[in-house]
mmCIF file with all atom_site columns, C-alpha atoms in Angstrom:
data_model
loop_
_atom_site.group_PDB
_atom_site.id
_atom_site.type_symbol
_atom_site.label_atom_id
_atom_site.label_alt_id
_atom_site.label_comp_id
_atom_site.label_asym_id
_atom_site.label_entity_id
_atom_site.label_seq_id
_atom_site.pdbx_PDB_ins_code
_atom_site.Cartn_x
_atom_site.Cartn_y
_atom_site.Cartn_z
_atom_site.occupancy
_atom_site.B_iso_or_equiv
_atom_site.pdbx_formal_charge
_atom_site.auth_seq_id
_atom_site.auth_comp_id
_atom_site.auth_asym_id
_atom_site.auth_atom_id
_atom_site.pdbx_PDB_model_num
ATOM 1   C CA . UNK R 1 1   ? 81.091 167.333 123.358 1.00 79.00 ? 1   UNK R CA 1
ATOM 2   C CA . UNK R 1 2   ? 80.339 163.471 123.025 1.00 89.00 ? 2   UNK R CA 1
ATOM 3   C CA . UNK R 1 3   ? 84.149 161.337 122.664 1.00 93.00 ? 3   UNK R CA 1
ATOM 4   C CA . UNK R 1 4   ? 83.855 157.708 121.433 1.00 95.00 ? 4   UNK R CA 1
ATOM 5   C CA . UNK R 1 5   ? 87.217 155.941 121.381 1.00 96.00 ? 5   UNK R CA 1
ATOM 6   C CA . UNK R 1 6   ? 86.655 152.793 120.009 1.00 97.00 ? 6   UNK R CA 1
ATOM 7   C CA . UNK R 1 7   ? 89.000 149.749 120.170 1.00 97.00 ? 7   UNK R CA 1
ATOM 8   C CA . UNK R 1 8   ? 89.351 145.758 119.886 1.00 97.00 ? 8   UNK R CA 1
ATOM 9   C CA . UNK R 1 9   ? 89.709 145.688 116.442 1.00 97.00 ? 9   UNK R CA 1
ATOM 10  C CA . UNK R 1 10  ? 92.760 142.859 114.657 1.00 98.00 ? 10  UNK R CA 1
ATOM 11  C CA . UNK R 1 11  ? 93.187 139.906 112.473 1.00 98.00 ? 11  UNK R CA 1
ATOM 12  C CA . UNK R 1 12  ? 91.317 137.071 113.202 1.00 98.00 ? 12  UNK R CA 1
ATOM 13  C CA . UNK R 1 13  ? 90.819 133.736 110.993 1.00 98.00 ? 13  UNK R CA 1
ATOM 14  C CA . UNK R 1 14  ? 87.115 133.018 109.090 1.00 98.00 ? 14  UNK R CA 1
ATOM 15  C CA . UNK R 1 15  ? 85.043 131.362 112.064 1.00 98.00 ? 15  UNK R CA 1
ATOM 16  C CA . UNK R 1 16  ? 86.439 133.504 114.394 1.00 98.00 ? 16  UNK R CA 1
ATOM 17  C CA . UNK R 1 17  ? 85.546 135.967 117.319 1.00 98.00 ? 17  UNK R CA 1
ATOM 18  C CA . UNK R 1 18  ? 86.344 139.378 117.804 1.00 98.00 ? 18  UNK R CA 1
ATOM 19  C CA . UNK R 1 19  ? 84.625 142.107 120.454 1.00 98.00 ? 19  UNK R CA 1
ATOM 20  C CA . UNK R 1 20  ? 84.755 145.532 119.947 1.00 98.00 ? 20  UNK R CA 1
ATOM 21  C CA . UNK R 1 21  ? 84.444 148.185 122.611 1.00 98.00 ? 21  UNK R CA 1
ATOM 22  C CA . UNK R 1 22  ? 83.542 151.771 122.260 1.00 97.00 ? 22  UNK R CA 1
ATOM 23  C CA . UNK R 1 23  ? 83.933 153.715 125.660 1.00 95.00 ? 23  UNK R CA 1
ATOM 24  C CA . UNK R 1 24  ? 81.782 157.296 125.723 1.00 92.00 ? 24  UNK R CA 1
ATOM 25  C CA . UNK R 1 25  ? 82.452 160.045 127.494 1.00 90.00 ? 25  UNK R CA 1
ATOM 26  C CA . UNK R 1 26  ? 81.207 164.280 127.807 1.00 82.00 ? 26  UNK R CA 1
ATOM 27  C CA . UNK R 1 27  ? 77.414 163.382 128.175 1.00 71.00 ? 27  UNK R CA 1
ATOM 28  C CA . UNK R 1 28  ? 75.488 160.930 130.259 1.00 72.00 ? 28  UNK R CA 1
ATOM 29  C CA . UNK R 1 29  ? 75.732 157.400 128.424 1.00 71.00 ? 29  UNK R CA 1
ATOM 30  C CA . UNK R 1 30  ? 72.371 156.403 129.798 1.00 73.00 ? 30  UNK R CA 1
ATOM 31  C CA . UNK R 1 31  ? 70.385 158.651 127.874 1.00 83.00 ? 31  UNK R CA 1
ATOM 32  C CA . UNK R 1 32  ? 72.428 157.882 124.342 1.00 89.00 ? 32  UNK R CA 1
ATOM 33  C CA . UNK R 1 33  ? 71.563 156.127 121.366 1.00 93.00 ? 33  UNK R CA 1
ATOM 34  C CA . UNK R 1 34  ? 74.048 154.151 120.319 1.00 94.00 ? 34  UNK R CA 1
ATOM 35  C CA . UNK R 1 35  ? 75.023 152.302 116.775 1.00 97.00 ? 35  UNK R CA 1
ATOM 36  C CA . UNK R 1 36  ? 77.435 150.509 115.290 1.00 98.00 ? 36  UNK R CA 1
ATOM 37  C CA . UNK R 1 37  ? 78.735 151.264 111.550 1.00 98.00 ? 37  UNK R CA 1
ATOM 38  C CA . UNK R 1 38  ? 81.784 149.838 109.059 1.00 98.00 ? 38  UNK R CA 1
ATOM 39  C CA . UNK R 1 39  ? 83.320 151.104 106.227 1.00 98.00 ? 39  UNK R CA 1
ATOM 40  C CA . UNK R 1 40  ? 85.208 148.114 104.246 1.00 96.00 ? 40  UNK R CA 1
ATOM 41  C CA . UNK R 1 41  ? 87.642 149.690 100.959 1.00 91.00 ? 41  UNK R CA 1
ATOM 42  C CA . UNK R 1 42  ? 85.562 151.367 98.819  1.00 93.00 ? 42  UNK R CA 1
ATOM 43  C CA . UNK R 1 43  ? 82.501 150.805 99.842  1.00 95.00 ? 43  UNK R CA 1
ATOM 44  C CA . UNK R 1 44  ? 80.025 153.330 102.024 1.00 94.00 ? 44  UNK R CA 1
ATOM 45  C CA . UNK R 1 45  ? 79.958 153.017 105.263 1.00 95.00 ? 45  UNK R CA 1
ATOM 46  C CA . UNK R 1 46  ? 77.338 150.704 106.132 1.00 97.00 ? 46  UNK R CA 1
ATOM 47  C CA . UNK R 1 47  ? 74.569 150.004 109.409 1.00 97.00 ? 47  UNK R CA 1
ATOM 48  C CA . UNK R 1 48  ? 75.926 147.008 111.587 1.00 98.00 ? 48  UNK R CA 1
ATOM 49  C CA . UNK R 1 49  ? 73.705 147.514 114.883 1.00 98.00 ? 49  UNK R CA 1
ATOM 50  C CA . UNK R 1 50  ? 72.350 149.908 117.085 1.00 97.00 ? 50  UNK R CA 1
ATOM 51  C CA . UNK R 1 51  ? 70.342 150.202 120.698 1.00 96.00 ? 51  UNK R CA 1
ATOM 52  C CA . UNK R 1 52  ? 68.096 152.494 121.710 1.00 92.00 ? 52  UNK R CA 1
ATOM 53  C CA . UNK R 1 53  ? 69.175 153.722 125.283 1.00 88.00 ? 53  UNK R CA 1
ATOM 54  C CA . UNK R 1 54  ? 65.068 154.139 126.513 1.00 85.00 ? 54  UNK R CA 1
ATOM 55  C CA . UNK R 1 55  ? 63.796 150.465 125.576 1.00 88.00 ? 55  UNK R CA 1
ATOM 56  C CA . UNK R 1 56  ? 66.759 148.985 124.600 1.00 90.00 ? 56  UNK R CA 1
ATOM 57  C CA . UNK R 1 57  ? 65.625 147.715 121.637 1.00 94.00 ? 57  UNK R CA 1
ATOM 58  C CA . UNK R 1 58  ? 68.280 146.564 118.875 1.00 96.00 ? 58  UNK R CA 1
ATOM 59  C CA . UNK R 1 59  ? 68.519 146.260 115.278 1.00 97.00 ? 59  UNK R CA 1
ATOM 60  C CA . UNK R 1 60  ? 70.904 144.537 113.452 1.00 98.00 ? 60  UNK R CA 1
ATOM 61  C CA . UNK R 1 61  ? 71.664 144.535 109.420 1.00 98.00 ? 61  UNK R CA 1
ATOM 62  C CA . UNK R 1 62  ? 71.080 141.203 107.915 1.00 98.00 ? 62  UNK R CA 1
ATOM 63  C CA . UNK R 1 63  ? 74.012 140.492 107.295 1.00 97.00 ? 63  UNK R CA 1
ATOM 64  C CA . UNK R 1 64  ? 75.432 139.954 110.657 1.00 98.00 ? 64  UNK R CA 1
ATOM 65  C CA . UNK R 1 65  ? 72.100 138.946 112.381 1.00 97.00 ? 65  UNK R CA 1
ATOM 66  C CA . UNK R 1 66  ? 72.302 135.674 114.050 1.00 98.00 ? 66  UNK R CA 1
ATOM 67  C CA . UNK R 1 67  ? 76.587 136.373 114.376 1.00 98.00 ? 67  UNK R CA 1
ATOM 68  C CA . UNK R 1 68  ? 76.736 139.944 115.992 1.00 98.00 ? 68  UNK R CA 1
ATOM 69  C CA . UNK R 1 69  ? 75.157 141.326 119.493 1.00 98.00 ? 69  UNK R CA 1
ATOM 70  C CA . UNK R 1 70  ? 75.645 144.706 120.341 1.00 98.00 ? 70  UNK R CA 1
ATOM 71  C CA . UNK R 1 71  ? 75.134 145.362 124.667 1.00 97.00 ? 71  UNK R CA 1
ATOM 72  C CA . UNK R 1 72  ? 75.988 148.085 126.705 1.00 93.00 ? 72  UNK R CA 1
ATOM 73  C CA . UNK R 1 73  ? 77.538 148.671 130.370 1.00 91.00 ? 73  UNK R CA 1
ATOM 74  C CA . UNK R 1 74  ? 76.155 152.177 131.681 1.00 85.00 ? 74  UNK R CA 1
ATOM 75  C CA . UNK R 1 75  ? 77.761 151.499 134.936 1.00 88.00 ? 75  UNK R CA 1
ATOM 76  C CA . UNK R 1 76  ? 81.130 151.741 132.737 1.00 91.00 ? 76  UNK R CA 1
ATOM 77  C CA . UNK R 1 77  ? 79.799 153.613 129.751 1.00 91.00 ? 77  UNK R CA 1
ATOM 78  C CA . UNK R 1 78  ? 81.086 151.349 127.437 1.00 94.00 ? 78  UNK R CA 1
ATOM 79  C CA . UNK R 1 79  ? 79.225 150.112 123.889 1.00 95.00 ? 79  UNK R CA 1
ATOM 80  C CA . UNK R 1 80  ? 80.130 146.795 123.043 1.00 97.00 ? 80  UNK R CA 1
ATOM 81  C CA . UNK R 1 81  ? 80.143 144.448 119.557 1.00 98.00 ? 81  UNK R CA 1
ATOM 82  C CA . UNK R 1 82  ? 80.458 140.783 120.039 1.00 98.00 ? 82  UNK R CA 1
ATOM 83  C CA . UNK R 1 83  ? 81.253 139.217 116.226 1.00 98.00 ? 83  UNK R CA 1
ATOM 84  C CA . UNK R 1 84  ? 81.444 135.361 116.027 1.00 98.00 ? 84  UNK R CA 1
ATOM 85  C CA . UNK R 1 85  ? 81.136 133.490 112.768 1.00 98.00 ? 85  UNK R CA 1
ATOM 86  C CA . UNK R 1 86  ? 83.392 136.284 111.288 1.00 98.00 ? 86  UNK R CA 1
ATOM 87  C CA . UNK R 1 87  ? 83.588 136.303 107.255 1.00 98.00 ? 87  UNK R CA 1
ATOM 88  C CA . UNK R 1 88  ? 85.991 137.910 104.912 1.00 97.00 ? 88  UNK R CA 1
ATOM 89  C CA . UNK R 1 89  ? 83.138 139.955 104.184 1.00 97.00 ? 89  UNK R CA 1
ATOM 90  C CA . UNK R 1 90  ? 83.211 141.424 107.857 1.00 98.00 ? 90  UNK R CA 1
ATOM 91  C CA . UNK R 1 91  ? 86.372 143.221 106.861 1.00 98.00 ? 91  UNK R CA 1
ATOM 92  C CA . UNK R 1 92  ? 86.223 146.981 107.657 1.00 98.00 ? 92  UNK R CA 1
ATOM 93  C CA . UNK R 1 93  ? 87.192 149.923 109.923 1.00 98.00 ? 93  UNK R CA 1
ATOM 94  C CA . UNK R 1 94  ? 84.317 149.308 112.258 1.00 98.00 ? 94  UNK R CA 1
ATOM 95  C CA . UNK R 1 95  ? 82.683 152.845 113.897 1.00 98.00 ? 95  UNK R CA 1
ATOM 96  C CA . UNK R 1 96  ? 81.137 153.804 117.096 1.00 97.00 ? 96  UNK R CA 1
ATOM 97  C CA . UNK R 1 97  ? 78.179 156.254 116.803 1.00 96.00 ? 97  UNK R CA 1
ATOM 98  C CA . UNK R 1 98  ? 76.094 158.344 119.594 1.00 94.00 ? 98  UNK R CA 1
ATOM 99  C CA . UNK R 1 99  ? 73.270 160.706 119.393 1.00 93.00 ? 99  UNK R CA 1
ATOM 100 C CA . UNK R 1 100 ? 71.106 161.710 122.014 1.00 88.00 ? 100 UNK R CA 1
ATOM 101 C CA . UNK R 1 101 ? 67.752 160.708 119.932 1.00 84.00 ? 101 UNK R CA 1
ATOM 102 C CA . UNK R 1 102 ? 68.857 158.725 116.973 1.00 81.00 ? 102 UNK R CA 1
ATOM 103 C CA . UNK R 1 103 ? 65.469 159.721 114.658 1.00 84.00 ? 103 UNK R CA 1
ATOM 104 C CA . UNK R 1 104 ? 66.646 156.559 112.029 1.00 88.00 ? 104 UNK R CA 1
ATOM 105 C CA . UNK R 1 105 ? 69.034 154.184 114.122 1.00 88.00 ? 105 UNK R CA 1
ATOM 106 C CA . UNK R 1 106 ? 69.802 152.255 110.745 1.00 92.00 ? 106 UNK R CA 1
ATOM 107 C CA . UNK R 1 107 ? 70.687 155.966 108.948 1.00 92.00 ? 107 UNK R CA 1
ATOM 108 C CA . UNK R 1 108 ? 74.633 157.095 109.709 1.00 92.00 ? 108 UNK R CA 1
ATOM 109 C CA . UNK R 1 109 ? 72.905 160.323 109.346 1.00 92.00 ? 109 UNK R CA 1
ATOM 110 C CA . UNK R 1 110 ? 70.851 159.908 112.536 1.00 92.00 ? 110 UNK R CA 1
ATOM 111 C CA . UNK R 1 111 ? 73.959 160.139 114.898 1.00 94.00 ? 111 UNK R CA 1
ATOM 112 C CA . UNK R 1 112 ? 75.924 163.493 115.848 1.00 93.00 ? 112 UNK R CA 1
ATOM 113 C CA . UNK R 1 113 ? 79.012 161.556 117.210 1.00 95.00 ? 113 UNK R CA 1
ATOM 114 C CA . UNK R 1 114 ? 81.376 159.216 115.951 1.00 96.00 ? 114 UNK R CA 1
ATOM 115 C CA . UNK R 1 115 ? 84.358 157.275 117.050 1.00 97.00 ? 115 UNK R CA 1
ATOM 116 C CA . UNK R 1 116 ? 88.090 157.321 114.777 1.00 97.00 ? 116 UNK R CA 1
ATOM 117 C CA . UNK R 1 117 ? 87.549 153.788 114.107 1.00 97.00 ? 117 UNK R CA 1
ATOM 118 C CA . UNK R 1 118 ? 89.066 150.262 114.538 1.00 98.00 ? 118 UNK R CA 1
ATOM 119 C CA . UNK R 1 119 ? 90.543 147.903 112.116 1.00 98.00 ? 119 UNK R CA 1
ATOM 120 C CA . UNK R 1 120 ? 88.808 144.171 111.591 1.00 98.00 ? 120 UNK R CA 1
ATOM 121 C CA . UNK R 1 121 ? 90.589 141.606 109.392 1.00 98.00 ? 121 UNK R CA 1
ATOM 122 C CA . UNK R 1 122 ? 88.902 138.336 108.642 1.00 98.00 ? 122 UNK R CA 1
ATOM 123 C CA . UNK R 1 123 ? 91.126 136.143 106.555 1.00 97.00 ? 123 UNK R CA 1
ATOM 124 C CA . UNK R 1 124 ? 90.180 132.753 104.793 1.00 93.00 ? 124 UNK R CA 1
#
């Protein structure tokens, strides 16, 4: 089956940058949808960012538009997550999804695979 293993996660100061990486392997990362989800303490776990692996179209939720761009490498079959402008409010285990047709990119529910997570701090 589909592996994510994501990593890059730590503290970092409000202001700050941190990139995440999620590298994929079992299936061919071209033709994989791929999103980008968090879960801060106690909260759901919430839509970040996703791209579509035929257009490569991307969505973002609003609260990170503007700060966060999610890319992808297919020649390494890595999903990436820069975050600048980090907030204490960016806190979370960040999670690496994949599906082979996400039907809802923006649904957690739309994607068959996910990564263990990675930790992301953002103190004042």
């Amino acid at each position: 089956q589909v592996q994510l293993v994501e990593s890059g996660g730590g503290l970092v100061q409000a202001g700050g940058s941190l990139r995440l990486s999620c590298v994929v392997s079992g299936s061919t990362f071209r033709t994989l949808d791929m999103g980008w989800f968090r879960k801060a303490p106690g909260k759901e776990r919430d839509f970040v960012a996703a791209i579509r692996w035929l257009t490569g179209s991307t969505s973002y939720a609003d609260s990170v538009q503007g700060r966060f761009t999610i890319s992808r490498d297919n020649a390494k079959n890595t999903l990436s997550l820069q975050m600048n402008s980090l907030k204490p409010e960016d806190t979370a285990v960040y999670y690496c999804a994949a599906d082979r047709r996400a039907a809802v990119p923006r649904n957690s529910g739309a994607y068959d695979y996910w990564g263990q997570g990675t930790q992301v701090t953002v103190s004042s």
